[in-house]
PDB file of C-alpha atoms and ligand atoms in Angstrom:
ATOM      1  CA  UNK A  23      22.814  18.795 -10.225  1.00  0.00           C
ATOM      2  CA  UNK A  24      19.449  19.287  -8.745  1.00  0.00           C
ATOM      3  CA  UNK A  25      16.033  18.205 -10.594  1.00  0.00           C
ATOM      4  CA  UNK A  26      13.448  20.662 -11.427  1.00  0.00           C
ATOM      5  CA  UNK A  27      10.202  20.783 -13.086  1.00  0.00           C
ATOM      6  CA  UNK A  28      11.400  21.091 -17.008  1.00  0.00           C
ATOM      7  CA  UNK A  29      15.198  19.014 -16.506  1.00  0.00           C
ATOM      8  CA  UNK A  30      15.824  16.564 -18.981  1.00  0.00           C
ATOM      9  CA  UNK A  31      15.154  13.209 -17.203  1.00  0.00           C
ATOM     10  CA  UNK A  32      18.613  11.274 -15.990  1.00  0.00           C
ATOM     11  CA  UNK A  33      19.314   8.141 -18.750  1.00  0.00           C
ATOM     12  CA  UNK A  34      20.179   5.313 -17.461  1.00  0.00           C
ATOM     13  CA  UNK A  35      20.591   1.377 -17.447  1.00  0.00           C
ATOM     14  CA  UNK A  36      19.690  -0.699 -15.179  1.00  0.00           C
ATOM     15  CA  UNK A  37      18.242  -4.332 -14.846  1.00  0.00           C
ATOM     16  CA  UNK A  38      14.333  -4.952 -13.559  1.00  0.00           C
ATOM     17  CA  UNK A  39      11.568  -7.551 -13.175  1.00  0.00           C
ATOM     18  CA  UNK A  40      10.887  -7.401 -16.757  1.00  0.00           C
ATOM     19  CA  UNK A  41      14.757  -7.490 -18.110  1.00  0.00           C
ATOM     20  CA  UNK A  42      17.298  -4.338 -19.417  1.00  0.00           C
ATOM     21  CA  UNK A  43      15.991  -1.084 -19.110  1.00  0.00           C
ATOM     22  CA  UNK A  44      17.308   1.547 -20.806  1.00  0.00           C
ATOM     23  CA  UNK A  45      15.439   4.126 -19.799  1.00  0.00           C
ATOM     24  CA  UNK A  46      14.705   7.225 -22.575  1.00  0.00           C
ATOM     25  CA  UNK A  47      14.519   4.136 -25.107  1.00  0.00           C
ATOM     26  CA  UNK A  48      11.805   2.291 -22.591  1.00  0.00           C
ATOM     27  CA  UNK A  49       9.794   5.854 -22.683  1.00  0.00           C
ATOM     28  CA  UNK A  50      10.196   5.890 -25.998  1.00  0.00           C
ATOM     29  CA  UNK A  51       6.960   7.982 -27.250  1.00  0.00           C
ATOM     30  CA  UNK A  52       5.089   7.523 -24.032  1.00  0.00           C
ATOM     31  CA  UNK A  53       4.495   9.838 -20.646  1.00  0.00           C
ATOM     32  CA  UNK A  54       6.188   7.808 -18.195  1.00  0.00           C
ATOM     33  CA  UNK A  55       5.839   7.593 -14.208  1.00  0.00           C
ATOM     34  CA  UNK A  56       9.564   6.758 -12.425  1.00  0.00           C
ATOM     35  CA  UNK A  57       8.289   5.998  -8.166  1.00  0.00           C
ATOM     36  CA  UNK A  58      10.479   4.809  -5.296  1.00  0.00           C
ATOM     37  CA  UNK A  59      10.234   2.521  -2.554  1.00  0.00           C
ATOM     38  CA  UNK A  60      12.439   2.434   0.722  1.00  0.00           C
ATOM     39  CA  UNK A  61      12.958  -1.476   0.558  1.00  0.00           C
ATOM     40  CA  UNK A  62      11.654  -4.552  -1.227  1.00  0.00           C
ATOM     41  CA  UNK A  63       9.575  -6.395   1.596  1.00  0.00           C
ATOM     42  CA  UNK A  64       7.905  -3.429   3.389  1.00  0.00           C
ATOM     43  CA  UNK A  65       3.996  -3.032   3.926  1.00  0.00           C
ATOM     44  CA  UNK A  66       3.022   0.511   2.802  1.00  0.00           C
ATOM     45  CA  UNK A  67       5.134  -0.291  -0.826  1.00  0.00           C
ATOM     46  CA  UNK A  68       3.734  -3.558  -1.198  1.00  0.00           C
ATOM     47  CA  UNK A  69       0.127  -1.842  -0.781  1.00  0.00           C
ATOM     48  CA  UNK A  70       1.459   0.906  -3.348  1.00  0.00           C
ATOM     49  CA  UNK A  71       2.481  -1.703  -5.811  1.00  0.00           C
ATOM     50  CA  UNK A  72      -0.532  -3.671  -5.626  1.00  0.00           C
ATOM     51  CA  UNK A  73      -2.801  -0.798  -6.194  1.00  0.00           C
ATOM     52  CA  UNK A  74      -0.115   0.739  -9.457  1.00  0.00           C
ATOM     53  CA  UNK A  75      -0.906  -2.645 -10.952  1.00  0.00           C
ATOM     54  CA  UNK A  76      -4.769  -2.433 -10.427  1.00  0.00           C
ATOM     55  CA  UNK A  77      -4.576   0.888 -12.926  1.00  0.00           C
ATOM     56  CA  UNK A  78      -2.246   0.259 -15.207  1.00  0.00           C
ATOM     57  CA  UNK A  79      -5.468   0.901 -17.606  1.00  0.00           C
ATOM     58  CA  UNK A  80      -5.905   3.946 -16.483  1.00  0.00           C
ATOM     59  CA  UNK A  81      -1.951   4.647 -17.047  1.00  0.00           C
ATOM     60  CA  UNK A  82      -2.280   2.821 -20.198  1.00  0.00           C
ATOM     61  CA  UNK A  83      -5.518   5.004 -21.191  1.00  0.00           C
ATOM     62  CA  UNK A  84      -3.269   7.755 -20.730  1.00  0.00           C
ATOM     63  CA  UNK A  85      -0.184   6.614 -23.208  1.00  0.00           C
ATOM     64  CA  UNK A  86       1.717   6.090 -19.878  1.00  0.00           C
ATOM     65  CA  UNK A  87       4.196   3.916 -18.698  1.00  0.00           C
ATOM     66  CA  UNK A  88       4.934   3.217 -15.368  1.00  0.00           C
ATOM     67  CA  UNK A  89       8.222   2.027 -13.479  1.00  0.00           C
ATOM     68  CA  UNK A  90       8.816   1.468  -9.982  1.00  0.00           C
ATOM     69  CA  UNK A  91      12.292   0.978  -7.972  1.00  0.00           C
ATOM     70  CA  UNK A  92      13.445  -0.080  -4.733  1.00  0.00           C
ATOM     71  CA  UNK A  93      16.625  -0.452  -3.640  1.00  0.00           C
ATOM     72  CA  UNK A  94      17.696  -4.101  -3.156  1.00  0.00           C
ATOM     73  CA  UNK A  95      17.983  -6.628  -6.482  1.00  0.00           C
ATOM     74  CA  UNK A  96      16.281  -8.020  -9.099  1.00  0.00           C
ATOM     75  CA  UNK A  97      16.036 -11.386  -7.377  1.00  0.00           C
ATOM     76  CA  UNK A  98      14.698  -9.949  -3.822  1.00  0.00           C
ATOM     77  CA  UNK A  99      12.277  -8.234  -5.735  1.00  0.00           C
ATOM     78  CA  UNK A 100      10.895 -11.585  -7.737  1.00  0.00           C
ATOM     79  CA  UNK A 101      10.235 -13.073  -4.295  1.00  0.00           C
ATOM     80  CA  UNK A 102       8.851  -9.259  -3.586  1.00  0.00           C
ATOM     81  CA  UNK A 103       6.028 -10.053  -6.107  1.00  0.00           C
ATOM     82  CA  UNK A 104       4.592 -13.145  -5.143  1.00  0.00           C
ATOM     83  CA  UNK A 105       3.856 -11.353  -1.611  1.00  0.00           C
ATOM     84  CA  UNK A 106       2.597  -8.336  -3.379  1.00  0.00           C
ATOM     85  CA  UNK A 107       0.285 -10.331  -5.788  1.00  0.00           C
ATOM     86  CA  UNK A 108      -1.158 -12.938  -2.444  1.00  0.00           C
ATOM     87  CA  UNK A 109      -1.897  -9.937  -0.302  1.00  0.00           C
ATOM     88  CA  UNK A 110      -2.887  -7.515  -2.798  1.00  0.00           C
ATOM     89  CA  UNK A 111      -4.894 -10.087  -5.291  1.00  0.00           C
ATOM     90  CA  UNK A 112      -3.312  -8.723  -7.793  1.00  0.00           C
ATOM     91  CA  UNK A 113      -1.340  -9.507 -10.792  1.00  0.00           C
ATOM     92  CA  UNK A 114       2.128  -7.428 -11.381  1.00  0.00           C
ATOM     93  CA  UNK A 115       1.953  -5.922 -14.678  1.00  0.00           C
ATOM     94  CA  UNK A 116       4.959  -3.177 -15.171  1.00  0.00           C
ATOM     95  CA  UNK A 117       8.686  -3.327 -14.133  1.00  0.00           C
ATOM     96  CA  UNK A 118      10.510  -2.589 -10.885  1.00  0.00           C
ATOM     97  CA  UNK A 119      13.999  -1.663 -11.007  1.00  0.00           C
ATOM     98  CA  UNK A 120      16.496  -3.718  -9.082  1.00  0.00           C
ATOM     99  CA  UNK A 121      18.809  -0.563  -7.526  1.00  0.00           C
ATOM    100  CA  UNK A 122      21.429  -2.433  -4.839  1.00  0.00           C
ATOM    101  CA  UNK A 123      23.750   0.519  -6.246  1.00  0.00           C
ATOM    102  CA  UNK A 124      21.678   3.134  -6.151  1.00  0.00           C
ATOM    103  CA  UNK A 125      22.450   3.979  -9.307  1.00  0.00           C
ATOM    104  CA  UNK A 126      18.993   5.059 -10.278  1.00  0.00           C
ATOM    105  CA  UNK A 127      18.019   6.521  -6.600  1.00  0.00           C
ATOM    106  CA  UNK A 128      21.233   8.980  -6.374  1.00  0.00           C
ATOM    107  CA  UNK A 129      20.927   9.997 -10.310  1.00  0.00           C
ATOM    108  CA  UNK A 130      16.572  11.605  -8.890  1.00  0.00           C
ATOM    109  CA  UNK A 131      18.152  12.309  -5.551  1.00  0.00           C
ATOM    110  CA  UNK A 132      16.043   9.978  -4.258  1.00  0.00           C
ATOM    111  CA  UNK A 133      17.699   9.581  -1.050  1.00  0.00           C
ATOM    112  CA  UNK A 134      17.334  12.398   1.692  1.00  0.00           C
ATOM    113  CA  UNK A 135      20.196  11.651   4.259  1.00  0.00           C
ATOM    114  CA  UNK A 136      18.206  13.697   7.131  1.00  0.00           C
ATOM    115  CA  UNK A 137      15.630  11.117   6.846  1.00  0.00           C
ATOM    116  CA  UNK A 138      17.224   7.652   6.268  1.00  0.00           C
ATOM    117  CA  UNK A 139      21.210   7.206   4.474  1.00  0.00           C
ATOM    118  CA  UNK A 140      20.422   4.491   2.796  1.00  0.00           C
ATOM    119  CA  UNK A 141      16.820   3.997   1.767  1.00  0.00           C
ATOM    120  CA  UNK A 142      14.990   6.014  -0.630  1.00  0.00           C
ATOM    121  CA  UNK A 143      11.840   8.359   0.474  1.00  0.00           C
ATOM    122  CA  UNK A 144       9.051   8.026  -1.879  1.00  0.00           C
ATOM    123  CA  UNK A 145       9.688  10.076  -4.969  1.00  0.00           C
ATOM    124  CA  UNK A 146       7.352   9.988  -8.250  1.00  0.00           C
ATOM    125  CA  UNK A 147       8.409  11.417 -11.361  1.00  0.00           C
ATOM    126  CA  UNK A 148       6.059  12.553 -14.070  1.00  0.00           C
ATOM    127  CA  UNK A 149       7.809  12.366 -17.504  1.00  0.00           C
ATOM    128  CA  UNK A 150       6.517  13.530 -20.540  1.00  0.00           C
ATOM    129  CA  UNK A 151       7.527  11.757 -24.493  1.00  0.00           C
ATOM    130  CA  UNK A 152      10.601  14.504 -24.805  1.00  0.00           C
ATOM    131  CA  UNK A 153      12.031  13.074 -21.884  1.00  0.00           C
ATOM    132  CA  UNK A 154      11.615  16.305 -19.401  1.00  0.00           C
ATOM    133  CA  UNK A 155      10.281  16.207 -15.832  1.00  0.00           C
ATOM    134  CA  UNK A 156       6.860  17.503 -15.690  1.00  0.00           C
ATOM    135  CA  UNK A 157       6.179  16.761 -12.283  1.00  0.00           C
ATOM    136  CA  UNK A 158       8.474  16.041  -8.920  1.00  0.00           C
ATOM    137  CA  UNK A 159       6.278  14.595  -5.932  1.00  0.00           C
ATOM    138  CA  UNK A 160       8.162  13.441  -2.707  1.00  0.00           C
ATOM    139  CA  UNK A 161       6.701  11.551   0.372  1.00  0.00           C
ATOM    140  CA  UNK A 162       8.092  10.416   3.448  1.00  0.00           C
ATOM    141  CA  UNK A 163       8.709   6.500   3.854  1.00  0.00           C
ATOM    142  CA  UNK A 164       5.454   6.144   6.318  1.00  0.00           C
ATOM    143  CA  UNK A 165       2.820   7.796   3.718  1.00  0.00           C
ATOM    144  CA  UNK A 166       1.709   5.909   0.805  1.00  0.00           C
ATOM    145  CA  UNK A 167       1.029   7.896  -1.827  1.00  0.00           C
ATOM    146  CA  UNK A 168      -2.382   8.182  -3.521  1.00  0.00           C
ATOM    147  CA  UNK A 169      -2.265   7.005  -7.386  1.00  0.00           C
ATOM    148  CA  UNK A 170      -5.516   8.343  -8.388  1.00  0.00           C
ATOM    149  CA  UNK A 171      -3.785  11.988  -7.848  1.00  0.00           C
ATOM    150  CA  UNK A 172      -0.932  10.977  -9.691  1.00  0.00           C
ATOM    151  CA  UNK A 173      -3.606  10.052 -12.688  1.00  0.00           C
ATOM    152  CA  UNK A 174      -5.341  13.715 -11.874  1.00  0.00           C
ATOM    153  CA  UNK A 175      -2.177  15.179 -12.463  1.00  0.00           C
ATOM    154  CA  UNK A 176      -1.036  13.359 -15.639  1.00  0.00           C
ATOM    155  CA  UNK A 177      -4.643  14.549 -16.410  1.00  0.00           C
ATOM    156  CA  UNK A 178      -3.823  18.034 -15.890  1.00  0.00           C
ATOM    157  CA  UNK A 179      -0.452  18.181 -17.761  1.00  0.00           C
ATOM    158  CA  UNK A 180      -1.837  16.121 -21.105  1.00  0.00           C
ATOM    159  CA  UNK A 181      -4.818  19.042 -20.991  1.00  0.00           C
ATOM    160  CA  UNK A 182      -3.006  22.087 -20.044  1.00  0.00           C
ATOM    161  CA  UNK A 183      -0.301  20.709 -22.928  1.00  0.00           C
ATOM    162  CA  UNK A 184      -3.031  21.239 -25.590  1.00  0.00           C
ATOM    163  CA  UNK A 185      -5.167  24.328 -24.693  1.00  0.00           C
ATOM    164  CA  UNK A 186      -4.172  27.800 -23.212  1.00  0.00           C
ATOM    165  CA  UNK A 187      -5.828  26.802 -19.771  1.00  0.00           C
ATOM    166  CA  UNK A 188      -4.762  25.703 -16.039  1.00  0.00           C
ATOM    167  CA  UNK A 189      -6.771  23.666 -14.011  1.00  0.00           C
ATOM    168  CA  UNK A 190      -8.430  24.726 -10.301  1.00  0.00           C
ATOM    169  CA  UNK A 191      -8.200  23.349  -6.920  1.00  0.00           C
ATOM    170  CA  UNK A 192      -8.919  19.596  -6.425  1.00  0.00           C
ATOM    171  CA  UNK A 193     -10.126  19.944 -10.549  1.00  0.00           C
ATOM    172  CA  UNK A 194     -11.194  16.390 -11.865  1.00  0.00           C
ATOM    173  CA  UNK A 195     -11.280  15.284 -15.648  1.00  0.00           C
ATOM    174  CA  UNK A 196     -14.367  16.872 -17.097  1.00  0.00           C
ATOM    175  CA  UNK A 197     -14.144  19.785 -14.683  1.00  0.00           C
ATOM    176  CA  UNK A 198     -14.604  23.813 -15.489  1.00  0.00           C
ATOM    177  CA  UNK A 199     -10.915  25.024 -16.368  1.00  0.00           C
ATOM    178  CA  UNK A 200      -9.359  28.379 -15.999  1.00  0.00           C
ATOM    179  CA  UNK A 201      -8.370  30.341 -19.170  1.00  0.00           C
ATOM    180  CA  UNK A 202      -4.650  31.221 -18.728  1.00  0.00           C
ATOM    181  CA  UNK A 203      -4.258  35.075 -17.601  1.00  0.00           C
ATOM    182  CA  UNK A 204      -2.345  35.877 -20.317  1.00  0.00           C
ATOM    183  CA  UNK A 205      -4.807  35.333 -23.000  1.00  0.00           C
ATOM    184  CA  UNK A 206      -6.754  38.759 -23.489  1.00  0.00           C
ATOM    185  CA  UNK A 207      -7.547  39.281 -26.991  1.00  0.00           C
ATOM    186  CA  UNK A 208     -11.348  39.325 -26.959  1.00  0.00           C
ATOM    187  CA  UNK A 209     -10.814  37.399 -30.306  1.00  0.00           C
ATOM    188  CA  UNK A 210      -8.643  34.634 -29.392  1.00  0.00           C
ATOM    189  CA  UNK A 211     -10.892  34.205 -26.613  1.00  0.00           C
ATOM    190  CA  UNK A 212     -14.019  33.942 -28.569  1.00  0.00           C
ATOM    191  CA  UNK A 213     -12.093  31.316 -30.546  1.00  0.00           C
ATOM    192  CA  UNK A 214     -10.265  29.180 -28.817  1.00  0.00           C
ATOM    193  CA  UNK A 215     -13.025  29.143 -26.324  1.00  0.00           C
ATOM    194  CA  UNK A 216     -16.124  28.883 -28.525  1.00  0.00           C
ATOM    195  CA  UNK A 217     -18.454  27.860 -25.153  1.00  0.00           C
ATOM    196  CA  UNK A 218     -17.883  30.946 -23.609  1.00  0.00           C
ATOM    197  CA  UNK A 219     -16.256  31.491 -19.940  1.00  0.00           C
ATOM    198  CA  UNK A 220     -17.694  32.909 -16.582  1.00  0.00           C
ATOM    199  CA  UNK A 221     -15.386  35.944 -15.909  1.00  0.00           C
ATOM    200  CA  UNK A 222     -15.284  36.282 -11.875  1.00  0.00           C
ATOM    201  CA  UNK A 223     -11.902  38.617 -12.278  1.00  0.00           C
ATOM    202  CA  UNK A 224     -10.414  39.872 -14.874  1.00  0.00           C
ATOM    203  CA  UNK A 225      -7.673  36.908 -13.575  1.00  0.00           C
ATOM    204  CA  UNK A 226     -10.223  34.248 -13.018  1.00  0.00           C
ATOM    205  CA  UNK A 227     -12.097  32.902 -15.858  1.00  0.00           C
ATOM    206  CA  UNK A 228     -14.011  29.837 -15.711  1.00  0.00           C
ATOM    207  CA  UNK A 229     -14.894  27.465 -19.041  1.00  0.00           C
ATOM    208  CA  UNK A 230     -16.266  24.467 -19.518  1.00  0.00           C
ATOM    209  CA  UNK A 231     -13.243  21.887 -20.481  1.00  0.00           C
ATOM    210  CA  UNK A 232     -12.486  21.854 -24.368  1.00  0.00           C
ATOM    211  CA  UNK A 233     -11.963  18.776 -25.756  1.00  0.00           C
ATOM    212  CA  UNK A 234     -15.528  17.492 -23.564  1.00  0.00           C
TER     213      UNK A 234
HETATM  214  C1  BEZ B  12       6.931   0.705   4.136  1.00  0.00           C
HETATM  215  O1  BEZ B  12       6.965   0.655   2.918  1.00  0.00           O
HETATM  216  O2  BEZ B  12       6.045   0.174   4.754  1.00  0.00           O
HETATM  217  C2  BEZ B  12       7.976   1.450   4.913  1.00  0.00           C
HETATM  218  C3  BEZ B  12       9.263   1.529   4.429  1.00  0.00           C
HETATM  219  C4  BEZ B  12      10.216   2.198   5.167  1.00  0.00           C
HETATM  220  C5  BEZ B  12       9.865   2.798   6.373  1.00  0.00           C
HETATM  221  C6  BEZ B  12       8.549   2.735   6.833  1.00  0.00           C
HETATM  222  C7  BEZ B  12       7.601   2.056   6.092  1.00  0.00           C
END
């Protein structure tokens, strides 16, 4: 069955750099960020890797975990590392799934047959403590992704968990926010926005970000 934006994350177990996974249990209370990589031994994933490992704080900061997987073993991906941490001067800090069975890459339909049979295109998964999907992102194999978006939108969905409020185009931690359309009773508004908010339509209100 297909993955959407509110399905209950696949379970599963499967071995990685760092031992056993078993995957709702590894979440545990924690957001969690499940990304893809065609092959071990490739140069835009080893950059990706690299740079994932660079801001773990910033995932940590963010009571999230982070998990990659690529499609050949355990072992490949131990001499994987050693590349990734010379080139990328860089230390590995979080787990990589070992997938030679594709276990994990055909439970997030991780491989698109129209663009390779085998290898995986770059998915990334944003999971939330209860386990559901809370955001699907897919690249093709020949564009690294960019991590500090992934960050903006883990941003985003911890915020616009809490308060009644979306947030704008290219909208950075700290930003203005929009008050949800759906809030209208003068109020609620008054309260749950005590800073006031910059009504350019009756659709579009700006306010200063809450919990700043
Ligand atoms: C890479 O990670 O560099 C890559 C993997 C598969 C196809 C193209 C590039």
């Amino acid at each position: 069955m297909a993955l959407h934006i509110g399905s209950v994350a696949p379970d599963f177990t499967q071995e990685s750099t760092e031992g056993t996974i078993h995957f709702h249990d590894w979440i545990g209370n924690h957001w969690a960020v499940l990304f893809s990589h065609p092959k071990d031994f490739t140069p835009v994933c080893t950059t990706e890797l690299g740079m994932v490992s660079k801001l773990k704080a910033e995932f940590d900061k963010r009571n999230c975990k982070v998990i990659g997987v690529s499609v050949d073993d355990v072992n490949s991906h131990r001499g994987w590392i050693k590349d990734i941490e010379e080139t990328q001067n860089t230390r590995m800090n979080f787990p990589i799934l070992g997938d030679a069975d594709r276990k994990v890459s055909k439970l997030y339909d991780m491989i698109h047959p129209e663009a390779n049979d085998t290898l995986t295109v770059r998915s990334v998964f944003i999971i939330d403590p209860n386990k559901k999907i809370r955001a699907i992102i897919t690249y093709p194999a020949s564009t690294g992704r960019n991590f500090q978006e992934i960050l903006r939108a883990i941003d985003s969905l911890q915020l616009t968990d809490k308060y009644q409020v979306a947030t704008p185009v290219d909208w950075k931690d700290g930003d203005d926010v929009i008050i949800v359309p759906a809030l209208k009773d003068p109020a609620e508004l008054k309260q749950k926005f005590p800073k006031g908010y910059k009504e350019l339509r009756p659709y579009l209100r700006m306010t200063p970000q809450p919990n700043k």
